[in-house]
mmCIF file of C-alpha atoms in Angstrom:
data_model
loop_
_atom_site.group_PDB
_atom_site.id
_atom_site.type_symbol
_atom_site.label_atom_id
_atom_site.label_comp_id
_atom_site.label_asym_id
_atom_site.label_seq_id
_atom_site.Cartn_x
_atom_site.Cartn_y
_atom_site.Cartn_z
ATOM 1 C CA UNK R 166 0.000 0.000 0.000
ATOM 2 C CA UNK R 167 1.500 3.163 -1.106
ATOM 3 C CA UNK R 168 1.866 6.533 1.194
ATOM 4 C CA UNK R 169 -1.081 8.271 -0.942
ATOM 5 C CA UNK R 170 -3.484 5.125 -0.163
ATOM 6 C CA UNK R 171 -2.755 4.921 3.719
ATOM 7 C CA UNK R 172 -3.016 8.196 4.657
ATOM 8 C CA UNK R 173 -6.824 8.927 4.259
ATOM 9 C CA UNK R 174 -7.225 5.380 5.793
ATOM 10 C CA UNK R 175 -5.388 6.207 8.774
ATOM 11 C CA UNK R 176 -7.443 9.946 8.400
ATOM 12 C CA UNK R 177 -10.785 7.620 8.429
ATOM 13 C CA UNK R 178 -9.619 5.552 11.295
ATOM 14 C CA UNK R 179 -8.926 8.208 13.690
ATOM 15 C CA UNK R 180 -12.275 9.842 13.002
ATOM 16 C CA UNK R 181 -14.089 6.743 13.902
ATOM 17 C CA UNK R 182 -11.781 6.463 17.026
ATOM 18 C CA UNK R 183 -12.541 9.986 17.974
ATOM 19 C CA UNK R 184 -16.412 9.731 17.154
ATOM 20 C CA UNK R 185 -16.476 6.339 19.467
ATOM 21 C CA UNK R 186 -14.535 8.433 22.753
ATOM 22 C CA UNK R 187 -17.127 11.492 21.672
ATOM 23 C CA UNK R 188 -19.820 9.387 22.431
ATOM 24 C CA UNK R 189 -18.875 7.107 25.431
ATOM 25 C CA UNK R 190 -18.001 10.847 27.011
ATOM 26 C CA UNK R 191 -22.035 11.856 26.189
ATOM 27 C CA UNK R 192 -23.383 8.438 27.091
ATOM 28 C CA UNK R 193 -21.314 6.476 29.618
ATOM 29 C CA UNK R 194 -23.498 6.607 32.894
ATOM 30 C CA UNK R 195 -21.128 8.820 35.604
ATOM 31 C CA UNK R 196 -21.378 7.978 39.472
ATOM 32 C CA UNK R 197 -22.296 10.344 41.618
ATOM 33 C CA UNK R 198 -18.456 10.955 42.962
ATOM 34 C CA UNK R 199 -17.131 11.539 39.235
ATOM 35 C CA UNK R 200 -15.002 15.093 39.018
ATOM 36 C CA UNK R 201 -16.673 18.092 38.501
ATOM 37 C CA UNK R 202 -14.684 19.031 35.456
ATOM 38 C CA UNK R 203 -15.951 15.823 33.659
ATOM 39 C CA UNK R 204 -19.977 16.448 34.736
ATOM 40 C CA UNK R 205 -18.996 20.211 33.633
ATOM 41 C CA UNK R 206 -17.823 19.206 30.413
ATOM 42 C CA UNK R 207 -20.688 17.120 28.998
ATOM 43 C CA UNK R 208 -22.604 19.265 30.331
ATOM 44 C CA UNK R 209 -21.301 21.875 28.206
ATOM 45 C CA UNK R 210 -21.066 19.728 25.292
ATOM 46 C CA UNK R 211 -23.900 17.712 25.819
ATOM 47 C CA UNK R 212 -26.460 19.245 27.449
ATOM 48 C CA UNK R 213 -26.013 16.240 29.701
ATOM 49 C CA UNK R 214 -26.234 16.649 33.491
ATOM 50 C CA UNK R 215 -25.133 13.780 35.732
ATOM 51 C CA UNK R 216 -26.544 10.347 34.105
ATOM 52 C CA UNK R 217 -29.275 11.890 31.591
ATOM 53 C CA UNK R 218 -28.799 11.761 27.957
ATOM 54 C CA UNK R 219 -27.948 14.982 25.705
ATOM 55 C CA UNK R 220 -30.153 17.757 24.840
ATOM 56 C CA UNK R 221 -31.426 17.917 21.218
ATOM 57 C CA UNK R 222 -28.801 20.203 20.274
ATOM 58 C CA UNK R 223 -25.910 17.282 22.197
ATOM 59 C CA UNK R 224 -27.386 14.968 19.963
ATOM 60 C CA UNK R 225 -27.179 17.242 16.748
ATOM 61 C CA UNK R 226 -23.592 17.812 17.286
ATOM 62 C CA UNK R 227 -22.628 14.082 18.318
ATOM 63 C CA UNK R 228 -24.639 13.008 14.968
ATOM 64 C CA UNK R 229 -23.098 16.049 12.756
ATOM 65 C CA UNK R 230 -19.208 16.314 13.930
ATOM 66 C CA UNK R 231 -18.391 12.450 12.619
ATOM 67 C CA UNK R 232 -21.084 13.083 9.539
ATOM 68 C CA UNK R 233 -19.133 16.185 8.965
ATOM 69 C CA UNK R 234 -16.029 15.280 8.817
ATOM 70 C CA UNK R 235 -16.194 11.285 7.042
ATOM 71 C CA UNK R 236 -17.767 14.129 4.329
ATOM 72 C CA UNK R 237 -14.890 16.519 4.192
ATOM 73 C CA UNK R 238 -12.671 13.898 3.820
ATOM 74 C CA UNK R 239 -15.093 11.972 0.834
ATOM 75 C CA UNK R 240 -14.794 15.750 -1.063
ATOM 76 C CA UNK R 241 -10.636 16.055 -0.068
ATOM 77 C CA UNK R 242 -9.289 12.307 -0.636
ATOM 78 C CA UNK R 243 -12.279 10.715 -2.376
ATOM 79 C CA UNK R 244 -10.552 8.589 -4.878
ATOM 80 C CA UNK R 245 -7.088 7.695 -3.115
ATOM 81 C CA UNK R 246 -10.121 6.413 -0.225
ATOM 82 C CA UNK R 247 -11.357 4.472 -2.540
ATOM 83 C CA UNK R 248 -7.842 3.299 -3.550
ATOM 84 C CA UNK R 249 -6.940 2.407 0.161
ATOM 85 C CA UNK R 250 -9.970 0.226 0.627
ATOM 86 C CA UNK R 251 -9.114 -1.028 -2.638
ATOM 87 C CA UNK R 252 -5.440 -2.261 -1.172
ATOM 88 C CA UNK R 253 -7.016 -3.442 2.042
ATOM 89 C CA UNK R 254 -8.636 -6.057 -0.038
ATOM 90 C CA UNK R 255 -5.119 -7.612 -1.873
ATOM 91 C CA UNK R 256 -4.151 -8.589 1.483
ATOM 92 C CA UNK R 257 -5.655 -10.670 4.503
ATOM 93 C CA UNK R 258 -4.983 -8.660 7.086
ATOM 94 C CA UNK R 259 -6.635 -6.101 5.058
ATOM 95 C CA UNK R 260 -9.490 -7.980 4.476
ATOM 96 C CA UNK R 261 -9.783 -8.618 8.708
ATOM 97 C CA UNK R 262 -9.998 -4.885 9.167
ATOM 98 C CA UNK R 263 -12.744 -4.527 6.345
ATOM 99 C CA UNK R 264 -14.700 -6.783 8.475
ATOM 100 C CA UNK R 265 -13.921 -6.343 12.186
ATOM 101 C CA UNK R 266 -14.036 -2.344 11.338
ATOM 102 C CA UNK R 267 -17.903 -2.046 10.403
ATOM 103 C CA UNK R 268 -18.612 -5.111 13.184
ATOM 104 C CA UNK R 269 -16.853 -2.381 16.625
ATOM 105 C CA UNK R 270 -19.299 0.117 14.757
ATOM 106 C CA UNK R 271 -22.269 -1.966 14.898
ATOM 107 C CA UNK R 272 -21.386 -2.940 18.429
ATOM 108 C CA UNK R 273 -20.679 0.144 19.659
ATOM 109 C CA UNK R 274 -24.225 2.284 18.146
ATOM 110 C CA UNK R 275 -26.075 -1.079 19.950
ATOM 111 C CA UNK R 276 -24.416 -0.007 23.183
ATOM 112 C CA UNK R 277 -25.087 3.400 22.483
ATOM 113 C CA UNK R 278 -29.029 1.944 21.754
ATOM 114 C CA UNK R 279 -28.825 0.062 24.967
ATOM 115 C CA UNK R 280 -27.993 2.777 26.749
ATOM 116 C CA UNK R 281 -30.897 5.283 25.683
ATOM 117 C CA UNK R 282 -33.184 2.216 25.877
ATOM 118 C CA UNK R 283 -31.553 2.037 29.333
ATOM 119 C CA UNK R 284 -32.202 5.400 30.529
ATOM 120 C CA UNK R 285 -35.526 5.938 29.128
ATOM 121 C CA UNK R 286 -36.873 2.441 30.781
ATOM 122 C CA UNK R 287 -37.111 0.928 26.971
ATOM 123 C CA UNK R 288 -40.272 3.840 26.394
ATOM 124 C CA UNK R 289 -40.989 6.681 23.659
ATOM 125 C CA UNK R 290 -39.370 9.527 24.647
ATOM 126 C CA UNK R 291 -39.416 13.552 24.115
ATOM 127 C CA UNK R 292 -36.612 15.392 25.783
ATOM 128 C CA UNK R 293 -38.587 18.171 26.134
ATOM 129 C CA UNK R 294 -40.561 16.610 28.371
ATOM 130 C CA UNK R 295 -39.345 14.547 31.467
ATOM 131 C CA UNK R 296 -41.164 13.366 34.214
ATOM 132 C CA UNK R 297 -42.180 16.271 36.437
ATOM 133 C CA UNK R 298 -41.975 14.356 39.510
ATOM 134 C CA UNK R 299 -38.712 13.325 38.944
ATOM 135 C CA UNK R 300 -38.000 17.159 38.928
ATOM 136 C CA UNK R 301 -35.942 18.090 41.988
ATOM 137 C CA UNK R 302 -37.448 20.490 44.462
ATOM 138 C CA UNK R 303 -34.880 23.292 45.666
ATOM 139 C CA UNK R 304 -35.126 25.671 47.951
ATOM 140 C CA UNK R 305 -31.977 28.188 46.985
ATOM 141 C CA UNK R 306 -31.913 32.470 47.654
ATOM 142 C CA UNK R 307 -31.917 33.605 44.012
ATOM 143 C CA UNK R 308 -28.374 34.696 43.302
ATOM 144 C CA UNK R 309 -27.999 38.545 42.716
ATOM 145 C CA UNK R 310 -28.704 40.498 39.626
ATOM 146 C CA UNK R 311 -27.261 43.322 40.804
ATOM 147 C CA UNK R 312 -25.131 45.048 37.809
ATOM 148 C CA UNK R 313 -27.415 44.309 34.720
ATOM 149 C CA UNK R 314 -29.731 46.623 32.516
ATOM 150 C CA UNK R 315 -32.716 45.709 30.796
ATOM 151 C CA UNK R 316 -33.622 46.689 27.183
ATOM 152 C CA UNK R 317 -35.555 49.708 28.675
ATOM 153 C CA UNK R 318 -32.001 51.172 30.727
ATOM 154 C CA UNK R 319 -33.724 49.803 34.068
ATOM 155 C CA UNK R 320 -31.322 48.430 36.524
ATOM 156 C CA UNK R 321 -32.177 44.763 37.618
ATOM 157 C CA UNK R 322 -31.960 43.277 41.216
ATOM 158 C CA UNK R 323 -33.935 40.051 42.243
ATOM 159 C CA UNK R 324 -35.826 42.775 44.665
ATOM 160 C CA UNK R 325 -37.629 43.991 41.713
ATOM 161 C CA UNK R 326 -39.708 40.652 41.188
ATOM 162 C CA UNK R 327 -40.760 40.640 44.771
ATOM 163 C CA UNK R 328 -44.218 39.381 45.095
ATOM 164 C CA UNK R 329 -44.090 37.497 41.527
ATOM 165 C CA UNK R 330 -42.875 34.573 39.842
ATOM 166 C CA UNK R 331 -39.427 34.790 37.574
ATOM 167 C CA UNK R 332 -38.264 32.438 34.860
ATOM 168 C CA UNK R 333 -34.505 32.996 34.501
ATOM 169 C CA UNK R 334 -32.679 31.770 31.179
ATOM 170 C CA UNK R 335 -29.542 32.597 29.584
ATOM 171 C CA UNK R 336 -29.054 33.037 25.530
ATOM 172 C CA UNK R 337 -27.366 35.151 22.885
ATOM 173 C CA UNK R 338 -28.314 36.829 19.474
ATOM 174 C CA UNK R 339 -25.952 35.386 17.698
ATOM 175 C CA UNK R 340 -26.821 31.797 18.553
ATOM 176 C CA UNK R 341 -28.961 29.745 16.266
ATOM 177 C CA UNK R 342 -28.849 26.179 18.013
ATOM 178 C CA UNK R 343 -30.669 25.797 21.439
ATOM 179 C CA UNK R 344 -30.906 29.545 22.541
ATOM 180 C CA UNK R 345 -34.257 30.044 19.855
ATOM 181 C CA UNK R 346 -35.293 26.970 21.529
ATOM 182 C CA UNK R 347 -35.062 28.441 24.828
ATOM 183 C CA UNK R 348 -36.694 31.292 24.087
ATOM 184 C CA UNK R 349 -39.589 30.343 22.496
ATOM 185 C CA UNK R 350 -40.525 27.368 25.506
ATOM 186 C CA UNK R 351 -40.320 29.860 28.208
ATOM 187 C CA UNK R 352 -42.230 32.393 26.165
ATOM 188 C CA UNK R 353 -44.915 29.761 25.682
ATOM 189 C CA UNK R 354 -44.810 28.573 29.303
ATOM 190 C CA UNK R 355 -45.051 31.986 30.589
ATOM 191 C CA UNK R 356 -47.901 32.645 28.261
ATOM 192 C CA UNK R 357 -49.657 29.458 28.662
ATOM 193 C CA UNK R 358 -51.635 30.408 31.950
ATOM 194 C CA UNK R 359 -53.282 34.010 30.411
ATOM 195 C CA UNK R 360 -52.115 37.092 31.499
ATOM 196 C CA UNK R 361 -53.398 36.835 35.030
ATOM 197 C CA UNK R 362 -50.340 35.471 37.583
ATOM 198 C CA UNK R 363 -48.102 34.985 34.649
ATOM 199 C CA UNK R 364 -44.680 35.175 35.480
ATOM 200 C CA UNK R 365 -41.621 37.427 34.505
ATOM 201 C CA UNK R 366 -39.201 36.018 32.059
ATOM 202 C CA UNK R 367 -35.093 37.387 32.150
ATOM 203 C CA UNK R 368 -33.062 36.407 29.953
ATOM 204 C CA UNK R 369 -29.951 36.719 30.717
ATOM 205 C CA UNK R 370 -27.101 37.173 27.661
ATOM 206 C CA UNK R 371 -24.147 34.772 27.235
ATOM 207 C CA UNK R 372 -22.026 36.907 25.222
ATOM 208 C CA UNK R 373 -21.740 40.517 26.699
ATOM 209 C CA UNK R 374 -19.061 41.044 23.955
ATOM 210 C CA UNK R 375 -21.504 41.270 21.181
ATOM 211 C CA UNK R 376 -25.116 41.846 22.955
ATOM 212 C CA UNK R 377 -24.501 45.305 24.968
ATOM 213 C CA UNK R 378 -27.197 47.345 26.456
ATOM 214 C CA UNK R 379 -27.410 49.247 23.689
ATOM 215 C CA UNK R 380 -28.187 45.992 21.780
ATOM 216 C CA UNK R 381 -31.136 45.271 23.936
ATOM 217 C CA UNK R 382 -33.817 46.827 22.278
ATOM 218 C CA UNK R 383 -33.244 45.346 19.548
ATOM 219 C CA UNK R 384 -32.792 41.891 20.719
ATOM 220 C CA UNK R 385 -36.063 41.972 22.261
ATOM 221 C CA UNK R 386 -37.621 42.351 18.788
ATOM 222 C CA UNK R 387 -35.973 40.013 17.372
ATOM 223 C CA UNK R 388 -36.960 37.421 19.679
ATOM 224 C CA UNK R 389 -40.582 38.994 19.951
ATOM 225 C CA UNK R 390 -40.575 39.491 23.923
ATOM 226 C CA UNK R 391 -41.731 43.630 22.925
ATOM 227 C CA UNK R 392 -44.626 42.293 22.751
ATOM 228 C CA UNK R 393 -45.033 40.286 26.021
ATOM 229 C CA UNK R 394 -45.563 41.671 29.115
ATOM 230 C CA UNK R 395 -43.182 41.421 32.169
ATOM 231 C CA UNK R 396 -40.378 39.852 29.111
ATOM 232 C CA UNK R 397 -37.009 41.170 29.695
ATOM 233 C CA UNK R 398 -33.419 40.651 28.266
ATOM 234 C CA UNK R 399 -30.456 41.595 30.079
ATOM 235 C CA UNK R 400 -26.778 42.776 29.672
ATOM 236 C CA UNK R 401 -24.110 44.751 31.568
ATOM 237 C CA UNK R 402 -20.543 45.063 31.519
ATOM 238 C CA UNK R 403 -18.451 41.904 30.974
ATOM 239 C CA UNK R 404 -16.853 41.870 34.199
ATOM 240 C CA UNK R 405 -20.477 41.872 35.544
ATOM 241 C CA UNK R 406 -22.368 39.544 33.159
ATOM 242 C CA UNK R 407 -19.634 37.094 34.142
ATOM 243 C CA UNK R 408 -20.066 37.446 38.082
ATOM 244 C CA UNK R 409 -23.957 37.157 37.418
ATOM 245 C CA UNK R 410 -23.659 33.948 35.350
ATOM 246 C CA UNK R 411 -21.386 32.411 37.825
ATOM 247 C CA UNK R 412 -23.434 32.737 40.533
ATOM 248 C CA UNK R 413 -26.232 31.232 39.083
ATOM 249 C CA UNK R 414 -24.028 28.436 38.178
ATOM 250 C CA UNK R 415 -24.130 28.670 34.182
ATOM 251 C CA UNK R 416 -21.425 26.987 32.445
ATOM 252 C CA UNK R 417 -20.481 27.727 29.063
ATOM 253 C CA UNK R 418 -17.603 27.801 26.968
ATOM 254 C CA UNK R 419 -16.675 30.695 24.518
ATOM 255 C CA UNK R 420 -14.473 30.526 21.583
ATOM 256 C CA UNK R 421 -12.346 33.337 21.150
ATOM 257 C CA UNK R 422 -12.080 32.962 16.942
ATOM 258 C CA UNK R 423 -15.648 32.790 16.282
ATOM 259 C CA UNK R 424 -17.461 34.532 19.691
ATOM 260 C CA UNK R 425 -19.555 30.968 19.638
ATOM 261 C CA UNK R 426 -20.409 29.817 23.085
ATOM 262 C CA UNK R 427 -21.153 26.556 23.886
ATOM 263 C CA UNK R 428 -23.760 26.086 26.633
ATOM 264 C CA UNK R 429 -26.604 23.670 28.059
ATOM 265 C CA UNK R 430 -30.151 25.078 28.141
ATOM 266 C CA UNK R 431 -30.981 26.211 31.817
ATOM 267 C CA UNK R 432 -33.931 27.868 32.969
ATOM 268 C CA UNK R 433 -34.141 28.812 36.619
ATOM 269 C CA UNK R 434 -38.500 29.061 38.369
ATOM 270 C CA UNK R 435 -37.895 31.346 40.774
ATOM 271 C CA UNK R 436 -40.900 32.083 43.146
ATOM 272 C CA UNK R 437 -42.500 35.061 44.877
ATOM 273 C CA UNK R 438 -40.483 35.368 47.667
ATOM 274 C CA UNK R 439 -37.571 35.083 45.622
ATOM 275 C CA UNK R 440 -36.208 31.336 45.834
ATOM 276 C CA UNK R 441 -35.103 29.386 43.170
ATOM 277 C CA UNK R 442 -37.478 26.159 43.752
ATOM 278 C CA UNK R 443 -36.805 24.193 39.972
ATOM 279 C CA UNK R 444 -33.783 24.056 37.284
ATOM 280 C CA UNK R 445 -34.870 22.561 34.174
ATOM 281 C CA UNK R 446 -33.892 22.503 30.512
ATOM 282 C CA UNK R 447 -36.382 23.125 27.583
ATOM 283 C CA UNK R 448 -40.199 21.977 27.158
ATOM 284 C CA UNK R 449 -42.582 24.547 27.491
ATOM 285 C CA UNK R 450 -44.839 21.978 29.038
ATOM 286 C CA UNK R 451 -42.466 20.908 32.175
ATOM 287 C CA UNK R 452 -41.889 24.582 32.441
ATOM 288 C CA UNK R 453 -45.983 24.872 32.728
ATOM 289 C CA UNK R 454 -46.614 22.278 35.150
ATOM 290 C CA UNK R 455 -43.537 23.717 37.781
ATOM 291 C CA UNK R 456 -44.909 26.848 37.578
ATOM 292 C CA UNK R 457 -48.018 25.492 38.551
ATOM 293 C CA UNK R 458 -46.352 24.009 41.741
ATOM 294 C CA UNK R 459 -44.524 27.343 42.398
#
């Protein structure tokens, strides 16, 4: 096999070997004493908290990244692919990896089917909609506010929603993924009960960089909370957006080439006497049903 054949094998193989550790990180059940810096990272990555599976946009990535890139190297080394697999076949040990290859895939997308099957007691399943009993109750002091703006130049403190509900949630403009997901569930939750006791919603930016105060007004539009009552978006300085975000125990990732930030979908149901009392993901309908139980 000739240096031109082997390489975009060898390219091929380490995608597959990279794919099959991406996965085991966003499936492999953790114990409850693993680090914090591996929950924090599929978290991050995953949407995945503890033992649950990924979010909907986990699952786009760990479906995309290996579809991605077995397709960028199709359109880059298409034919001297083609050529390797064709050289695999001249020899035996060749043909033993064209068969034992595909057979660890097989194997290893049953054990990822096990494991789903696994975790969602071998039922149907919606990720936007878990169990709300299985929902864990808190009873936490809403972390401070103190330091952000609204779109309307009003300062923001977690006195202000005295005497009313809050849904807390943290997004960005720029971000087409989960954020519009976000949005939209805890517009529809909020909305869902009429205008009488509906709650507040924040939302809370992840990228001070790009969304400023002055960019507030104009984010609200876009994401058609102008129109809602009580609907808020908030900024601040950087310094201050990351203190706040801290504090109420968001993690994210930013990259510094493209501004992206990668982050799971949190939304904090704060009550009237200002305790956070549920953390949840998306589904409008969860979000309903706790704020029923507020």
């Amino acid at each position: 096999m000739t240096r031109r054949e082997a390489l975009p094998l060898l390219a091929l193989g380490l995608i597959l070997v990279i794919s099959a550790a991406w996965w085991a990180l966003a499936l492999w059940p953790l114990p409850a004493d693993s680090p914090d810096w591996l929950q924090r990272t599929r978290l991050v990555c995953f949407g995945a908290a503890h033992d649950t599976l990924p979010s909907a946009a986990g699952w786009s990535l760990l479906l995309g990244e290996p579809l991605a890139m077995i397709g960028a190297l199709l359109v880059i080394w298409g034919p001297d692919l083609r050529a390797g697999f064709a050289a695999l076949t001249r020899s035996r040990a060749g043909r033993a990896a064209l068969v034992v290859t595909p057979l660890l895939v097989l194997l290893g997308l049953a054990a990822a089917a096990g494991r789903v099957w696994a975790a969602t007691r071998g039922t149907s399943f919606d990720y936007s909609r878990p169990d709300p009993d299985l929902i864990e109750r808190l009873d936490q002091p809403a972390p401070a506010l103190d330091g952000l703006v609204d779109q309307n130049g009003d300062s923001l403190t977690v006195r202000r929603f005295a005497g009313t509900a809050l849904l807390v949630t943290f997004a960005y403009a720029h971000c087409t993924t989960v954020c519009p997901v976000i949005v939209r569930d805890v517009i529809t939750a909020a909305g869902a009960g009429g205008t009488v006791g509906r709650p507040v919603i924040l939302i809370v930016t992840l990228d001070p960089w790009r969304d400023t105060p002055s960019r507030l007004p104009a984010m609200a539009r876009a994401w058609g909370l102008d129109t809602i009552p009580a609907a808020l978006v908030a900024s601040g300085d950087t310094a201050v957006v990351r203190r706040v975000l801290d504090a109420w125990g968001v993690p994210r990732g930013r990259d510094s080439a493209t501004g992206d930030i990668a982050h799971p979908a949190i939304v904090a149901l704060v009550d009237a006497e200002g305790r956070v009392r549920y953390r949840v993901g998306t589904g409008s309908e969860l979000i309903e049903v706790l704020l029923q139980r507020l």
